[in-house]
Amino acid sequence: MVAVEPAATVTHAAGSYPVFVEPGIAGRLPALAAELLPGLRLAVITDRTVGRAVPHGIDAPTLVVAPGEASKTRARWSGLTDRLLDLGYGRDAGVVAVGGGVVGDLAGFVAATLLRGVPWLQVPTSLLAMVDASVGGKTGVNTGHGKNLVGAFHPPVAVLADPAVLRTLHPDHLGAGLVEALKHGLVADAGYFEWIGAHADALLALDSALLSELVARSVRIKAGVVSEDERERGRRAILNAGHTVGHAIERITDFTIPHGDAVAIGLVVEALLAHRLGLAERALAPTIRLALERLGRPTLLEPSWDDAALLDAMAHDKKVRGDTLRFALPIRIGAMAGADGQWTVPVSRDLMRIVLSTARTSATLF
């Protein structure tokens, strides 16, 4: 049995699922998988790096993919589903995803589509996956047009987050997760935003108690938002703060920029945009930038990134309506534009082009 109360419970149209945050919980994964997916024939999906660093111990076939966004494709999804069918899996299948955000999105999409849907269990092993990607039931893959454009909402039976495994993370991956956590503070909890800044050094030094608290607080924020708006028809859009620009950066750099770094830059650019639109004070973007720099993340667009290419990539964002770009924009730390029910703001390409041209120099931010 899971020995702790869940950090949060996420509700959805078909029921709910718990999110457990407990150091050491990954060591009990075989027993917990059997408990949470009872009577099912299990299959584990992981990546090569995680497979070496976090042994799952489940006596079941393990399907291994290469780490990174290059695996989050329809071709890889097809290969995994075909392999499960080759192995004779049927409606008694249960998928266990052990890995970061890519593995979770990919394995979840396999579970969502295999025989029109089988149960699955999320075991996030990166900080980004623990605080963000594993909560909310989104699954999917990337295409040549952009990120996460083919997928399904398919909630897991549970999420098991073990902050102890974060000791194996590369510093850049730790930083990526801290960016997403800071984003949660930006969009919904000013006190949490300040708490992360105050504890930045200790978090970067992998203080176990603080990391456990960080994961639990982020999970509670995200669970509250997605429980209210499962299918992203309203307030859930605020969780896309920084992501319209961030996903565009990832696309034009062929995913060589880590997701967290792309979102960090996106948060600053979009705060500049909010100021240009008269939604936020001028001080907002510098405040966000300084908080991100405490976490060791980049905050400015690279001079070599072409504005036209960035705008073209933004045109494929899932929030676009017709030919109009739409952004989830902060108005101050802890609050977002759109409380009247819209939650995203239309922006012309001409204005976005001006903002991009000013987001390459620190002088704009002070």
XYZ file of C-alpha atoms in Angstrom:
366
model
C 0.000 0.000 0.000
C 1.050 3.588 -0.622
C 2.123 4.769 2.829
C 1.390 8.492 2.476
C -1.568 10.654 1.662
C -1.514 11.959 -1.906
C -0.061 15.417 -2.367
C -3.070 16.127 -4.572
C -6.012 14.444 -6.240
C -6.845 15.317 -9.826
C -10.478 15.045 -10.872
C -11.569 14.425 -14.459
C -14.683 13.483 -16.393
C -14.363 9.763 -15.638
C -13.274 10.017 -12.000
C -10.038 11.013 -10.283
C -6.489 9.903 -9.601
C -3.976 10.532 -6.804
C -0.543 12.123 -7.145
C 1.858 10.763 -4.543
C 5.088 12.586 -3.680
C 7.298 10.448 -1.455
C 11.072 9.982 -1.345
C 11.840 6.297 -1.891
C 8.512 5.405 -3.456
C 10.211 4.243 -6.676
C 11.825 1.426 -4.701
C 8.379 -0.061 -4.113
C 7.288 0.210 -7.725
C 6.724 -3.534 -8.412
C 4.272 -3.854 -5.520
C 2.598 -0.523 -6.196
C 2.176 -1.235 -9.913
C 0.488 -4.533 -9.048
C -1.769 -2.724 -6.567
C -2.697 0.173 -8.838
C -3.053 -1.913 -12.028
C -4.523 -5.105 -10.510
C -4.951 -8.183 -12.689
C -3.406 -6.519 -15.737
C -0.548 -7.698 -17.912
C 2.047 -4.991 -17.439
C 4.473 -3.433 -19.919
C 7.048 -0.812 -18.965
C 8.097 2.019 -21.276
C 11.252 3.934 -20.374
C 14.318 5.449 -22.023
C 17.914 4.269 -22.042
C 19.189 6.876 -19.599
C 16.428 6.380 -17.048
C 16.625 2.615 -17.437
C 20.214 2.699 -16.195
C 19.701 5.288 -13.456
C 16.312 4.223 -12.045
C 15.795 0.432 -12.207
C 12.056 -0.245 -12.054
C 12.207 -3.871 -10.854
C 8.906 -4.849 -12.493
C 8.839 -8.370 -13.916
C 7.409 -7.405 -17.294
C 8.582 -6.626 -20.824
C 10.405 -3.291 -20.962
C 10.261 -1.207 -24.127
C 13.151 1.248 -24.296
C 13.372 4.394 -26.408
C 16.191 6.874 -26.950
C 16.116 9.829 -24.537
C 14.985 13.227 -25.769
C 12.370 14.902 -27.951
C 13.539 12.964 -31.027
C 11.641 9.959 -29.632
C 8.358 11.827 -29.277
C 7.107 11.061 -32.788
C 4.339 9.198 -34.544
C 6.940 6.746 -35.848
C 8.068 5.882 -32.316
C 4.450 5.664 -31.115
C 3.699 3.289 -33.997
C 6.738 1.154 -33.192
C 5.766 0.837 -29.528
C 2.137 -0.039 -30.217
C 3.171 -2.563 -32.862
C 5.615 -4.146 -30.432
C 2.933 -4.527 -27.773
C 0.595 -6.095 -30.320
C 3.404 -8.408 -31.458
C 3.779 -9.499 -27.838
C 0.092 -10.357 -27.685
C -1.117 -7.553 -25.423
C -4.869 -7.092 -25.370
C -7.432 -5.218 -23.317
C -5.846 -6.674 -20.183
C -2.756 -4.528 -20.777
C -1.466 -1.985 -18.279
C 1.301 0.463 -19.249
C 3.830 1.796 -16.744
C 5.680 4.935 -17.874
C 9.022 5.368 -16.088
C 10.823 8.487 -17.238
C 10.664 12.197 -17.887
C 8.164 14.243 -19.829
C 8.929 12.668 -23.202
C 8.424 9.129 -21.906
C 5.258 10.148 -20.089
C 3.724 11.852 -23.125
C 4.713 9.015 -25.464
C 3.776 6.097 -23.203
C 0.536 7.814 -22.260
C -0.365 8.179 -25.939
C 0.405 4.495 -26.470
C -1.936 3.678 -23.571
C -4.602 6.077 -24.874
C -4.701 4.464 -28.311
C -3.841 0.792 -27.802
C -7.156 -1.008 -28.343
C -8.855 2.385 -27.875
C -7.404 2.863 -24.426
C -5.829 0.829 -21.626
C -4.918 1.903 -18.066
C -1.518 3.333 -17.310
C 0.630 4.461 -14.388
C 2.914 7.523 -14.433
C 6.302 7.340 -12.673
C 8.001 10.671 -13.476
C 11.771 10.716 -12.966
C 12.663 14.292 -13.951
C 11.736 17.387 -11.971
C 9.909 18.834 -14.982
C 7.776 15.709 -15.257
C 7.093 15.605 -11.511
C 5.957 19.219 -11.188
C 4.204 19.576 -14.523
C 4.081 17.024 -17.348
C 2.788 14.087 -15.298
C -0.246 15.953 -13.931
C -3.246 16.649 -16.129
C -3.734 13.644 -18.402
C -2.252 15.147 -21.575
C -0.507 12.644 -23.840
C 0.844 13.004 -27.351
C 3.661 13.406 -29.833
C 5.267 16.144 -31.895
C 4.990 16.653 -35.649
C 6.893 18.705 -38.193
C 4.381 21.490 -37.569
C 5.037 21.778 -33.840
C 4.952 20.246 -30.382
C 2.132 18.147 -28.958
C -0.144 18.607 -31.975
C -1.240 14.945 -32.089
C -2.427 13.410 -28.851
C -5.231 12.614 -26.450
C -6.419 13.326 -22.941
C -5.948 10.025 -21.109
C -5.549 10.316 -17.315
C -3.342 7.761 -15.544
C -4.553 5.649 -12.628
C -2.007 7.418 -10.416
C 1.239 9.388 -10.428
C 4.152 8.219 -8.252
C 6.774 10.968 -7.860
C 9.967 10.091 -5.989
C 12.069 13.229 -5.339
C 14.976 10.996 -4.264
C 15.639 10.015 -7.885
C 16.361 13.653 -8.738
C 19.893 13.096 -7.449
C 20.597 11.434 -10.808
C 19.519 14.477 -12.856
C 21.857 16.555 -14.987
C 21.847 20.166 -13.702
C 20.196 21.400 -16.913
C 17.285 19.017 -16.398
C 16.974 20.118 -12.785
C 16.893 23.716 -13.985
C 14.164 22.895 -16.511
C 11.926 21.615 -13.738
C 12.599 24.655 -11.580
C 11.493 26.892 -14.468
C 8.145 25.097 -14.666
C 7.749 25.372 -10.887
C 8.513 29.094 -11.025
C 5.914 29.372 -13.785
C 3.318 27.910 -11.405
C 4.110 30.671 -8.953
C 3.925 33.282 -11.690
C 0.501 32.192 -12.902
C -1.181 31.334 -9.608
C 0.779 31.889 -6.366
C 2.979 34.918 -5.707
C 4.124 33.498 -2.367
C 5.376 30.349 -4.066
C 7.225 32.414 -6.684
C 9.019 34.279 -3.896
C 9.707 31.035 -1.986
C 11.498 29.533 -4.990
C 13.654 32.630 -5.364
C 14.531 32.604 -1.669
C 15.557 28.933 -1.781
C 17.154 28.889 -5.243
C 20.640 27.957 -4.066
C 19.429 25.123 -1.840
C 17.139 23.773 -4.551
C 19.997 23.781 -7.047
C 22.086 21.956 -4.438
C 19.407 19.214 -4.347
C 18.173 19.806 -0.805
C 15.863 16.810 -0.467
C 13.318 18.351 1.900
C 12.977 21.510 -0.183
C 12.678 19.550 -3.442
C 9.922 17.398 -1.919
C 8.097 20.548 -0.814
C 8.565 22.118 -4.248
C 7.138 19.084 -6.056
C 4.164 18.880 -3.693
C 3.351 22.587 -3.970
C 3.563 22.593 -7.760
C 1.455 19.445 -7.994
C -1.243 21.042 -5.855
C -1.292 24.184 -8.013
C -1.493 22.283 -11.271
C -4.012 19.746 -9.941
C -6.303 22.587 -8.905
C -6.158 24.180 -12.346
C -6.588 21.023 -14.439
C -9.345 19.630 -12.212
C -11.300 22.802 -12.941
C -10.635 22.683 -16.695
C -9.628 19.203 -17.874
C -9.813 19.836 -21.644
C -8.148 23.280 -21.698
C -11.249 25.195 -22.727
C -10.697 27.916 -20.139
C -8.384 28.597 -17.194
C -6.018 25.702 -17.928
C -4.589 27.897 -20.698
C -2.678 29.875 -18.032
C -0.324 26.899 -17.701
C 0.877 27.740 -21.223
C 2.606 30.892 -19.958
C 5.980 31.120 -21.671
C 5.176 28.177 -23.913
C 4.030 29.926 -27.096
C 7.447 31.520 -27.467
C 9.182 28.558 -25.796
C 7.796 25.961 -28.195
C 8.712 28.211 -31.123
C 12.309 28.382 -29.875
C 12.414 24.599 -29.565
C 11.094 24.167 -33.081
C 13.452 26.575 -34.870
C 16.470 25.121 -33.012
C 15.406 21.541 -33.783
C 14.976 20.880 -30.048
C 18.642 21.532 -29.273
C 17.525 24.059 -26.626
C 16.204 22.260 -23.515
C 12.499 22.753 -22.907
C 13.018 24.533 -19.599
C 15.481 27.009 -21.087
C 13.132 27.728 -23.991
C 10.257 28.347 -21.584
C 12.466 30.546 -19.383
C 13.159 32.825 -22.341
C 9.492 32.599 -23.320
C 8.352 33.797 -19.890
C 10.492 36.922 -20.183
C 9.447 37.667 -23.778
C 5.774 37.197 -22.957
C 6.080 39.474 -19.907
C 7.529 42.139 -22.227
C 4.538 41.555 -24.498
C 2.144 41.961 -21.565
C 3.748 45.326 -20.786
C 3.499 46.427 -24.448
C -0.211 45.625 -24.349
C -0.696 47.654 -21.187
C -1.574 44.568 -19.138
C 1.462 44.568 -16.849
C 3.854 47.001 -15.216
C 7.285 47.493 -16.778
C 8.889 45.903 -13.695
C 7.301 42.495 -14.326
C 9.730 41.264 -16.999
C 12.860 42.247 -15.009
C 11.423 40.561 -11.904
C 10.863 37.330 -13.814
C 14.263 37.573 -15.460
C 16.108 37.982 -12.146
C 14.243 35.030 -10.620
C 15.198 32.843 -13.593
C 18.818 33.965 -13.460
C 18.967 32.893 -9.803
C 18.122 29.441 -11.141
C 20.903 29.681 -13.718
C 18.606 29.785 -16.742
C 18.931 31.890 -19.941
C 16.513 34.777 -20.380
C 17.277 36.471 -23.722
C 16.643 35.506 -27.327
C 19.800 34.566 -29.204
C 20.784 37.067 -31.940
C 20.975 34.224 -34.480
C 17.311 33.248 -34.056
C 15.298 34.631 -36.948
C 12.175 36.598 -36.012
C 10.275 35.420 -39.086
C 11.015 31.784 -38.254
C 9.876 32.302 -34.653
C 6.626 33.913 -35.817
C 6.001 31.103 -38.277
C 6.521 28.543 -35.516
C 4.132 30.427 -33.224
C 1.491 30.257 -35.952
C 1.282 26.493 -35.309
C 0.623 26.902 -31.577
C -2.537 25.159 -30.438
C -3.968 28.406 -29.034
C -3.994 30.075 -32.485
C -7.462 30.900 -33.817
C -7.610 31.563 -37.544
C -4.587 33.716 -38.301
C -4.475 35.311 -34.844
C -1.764 34.511 -32.329
C -3.024 34.092 -28.762
C -0.952 34.177 -25.579
C -1.451 33.366 -21.910
C -0.041 36.539 -20.348
C 0.795 37.557 -16.773
C -0.478 40.838 -15.367
C 1.574 40.568 -12.164
C 3.295 37.847 -10.154
C 0.573 35.361 -9.202
C -2.117 36.569 -11.620
C -2.901 36.163 -15.310
C -4.879 38.129 -17.856
C -8.286 36.779 -18.768
C -10.081 36.320 -15.478
C -13.184 37.424 -17.396
C -13.170 33.955 -18.934
C -10.984 34.348 -22.019
C -7.619 33.453 -20.422
C -5.718 34.099 -23.665
C -5.020 37.420 -25.359
C -5.020 38.040 -29.147
C -1.808 39.573 -30.473
C -0.999 40.853 -33.947
C 2.090 39.607 -35.734
C 3.299 43.189 -36.141
C 3.285 43.770 -32.390
C 4.945 40.415 -31.729
C 7.650 41.303 -34.240
C 8.387 44.501 -32.294
C 8.573 42.627 -29.002
C 10.927 40.006 -30.441
C 13.233 42.748 -31.680
C 13.527 44.151 -28.142
C 14.052 40.825 -26.360
C 17.691 40.344 -27.318
C 19.275 42.916 -25.040
C 19.308 43.257 -21.277
C 18.831 47.022 -21.660
C 15.166 46.348 -22.451
C 14.711 44.764 -19.047
C 16.129 47.416 -16.742
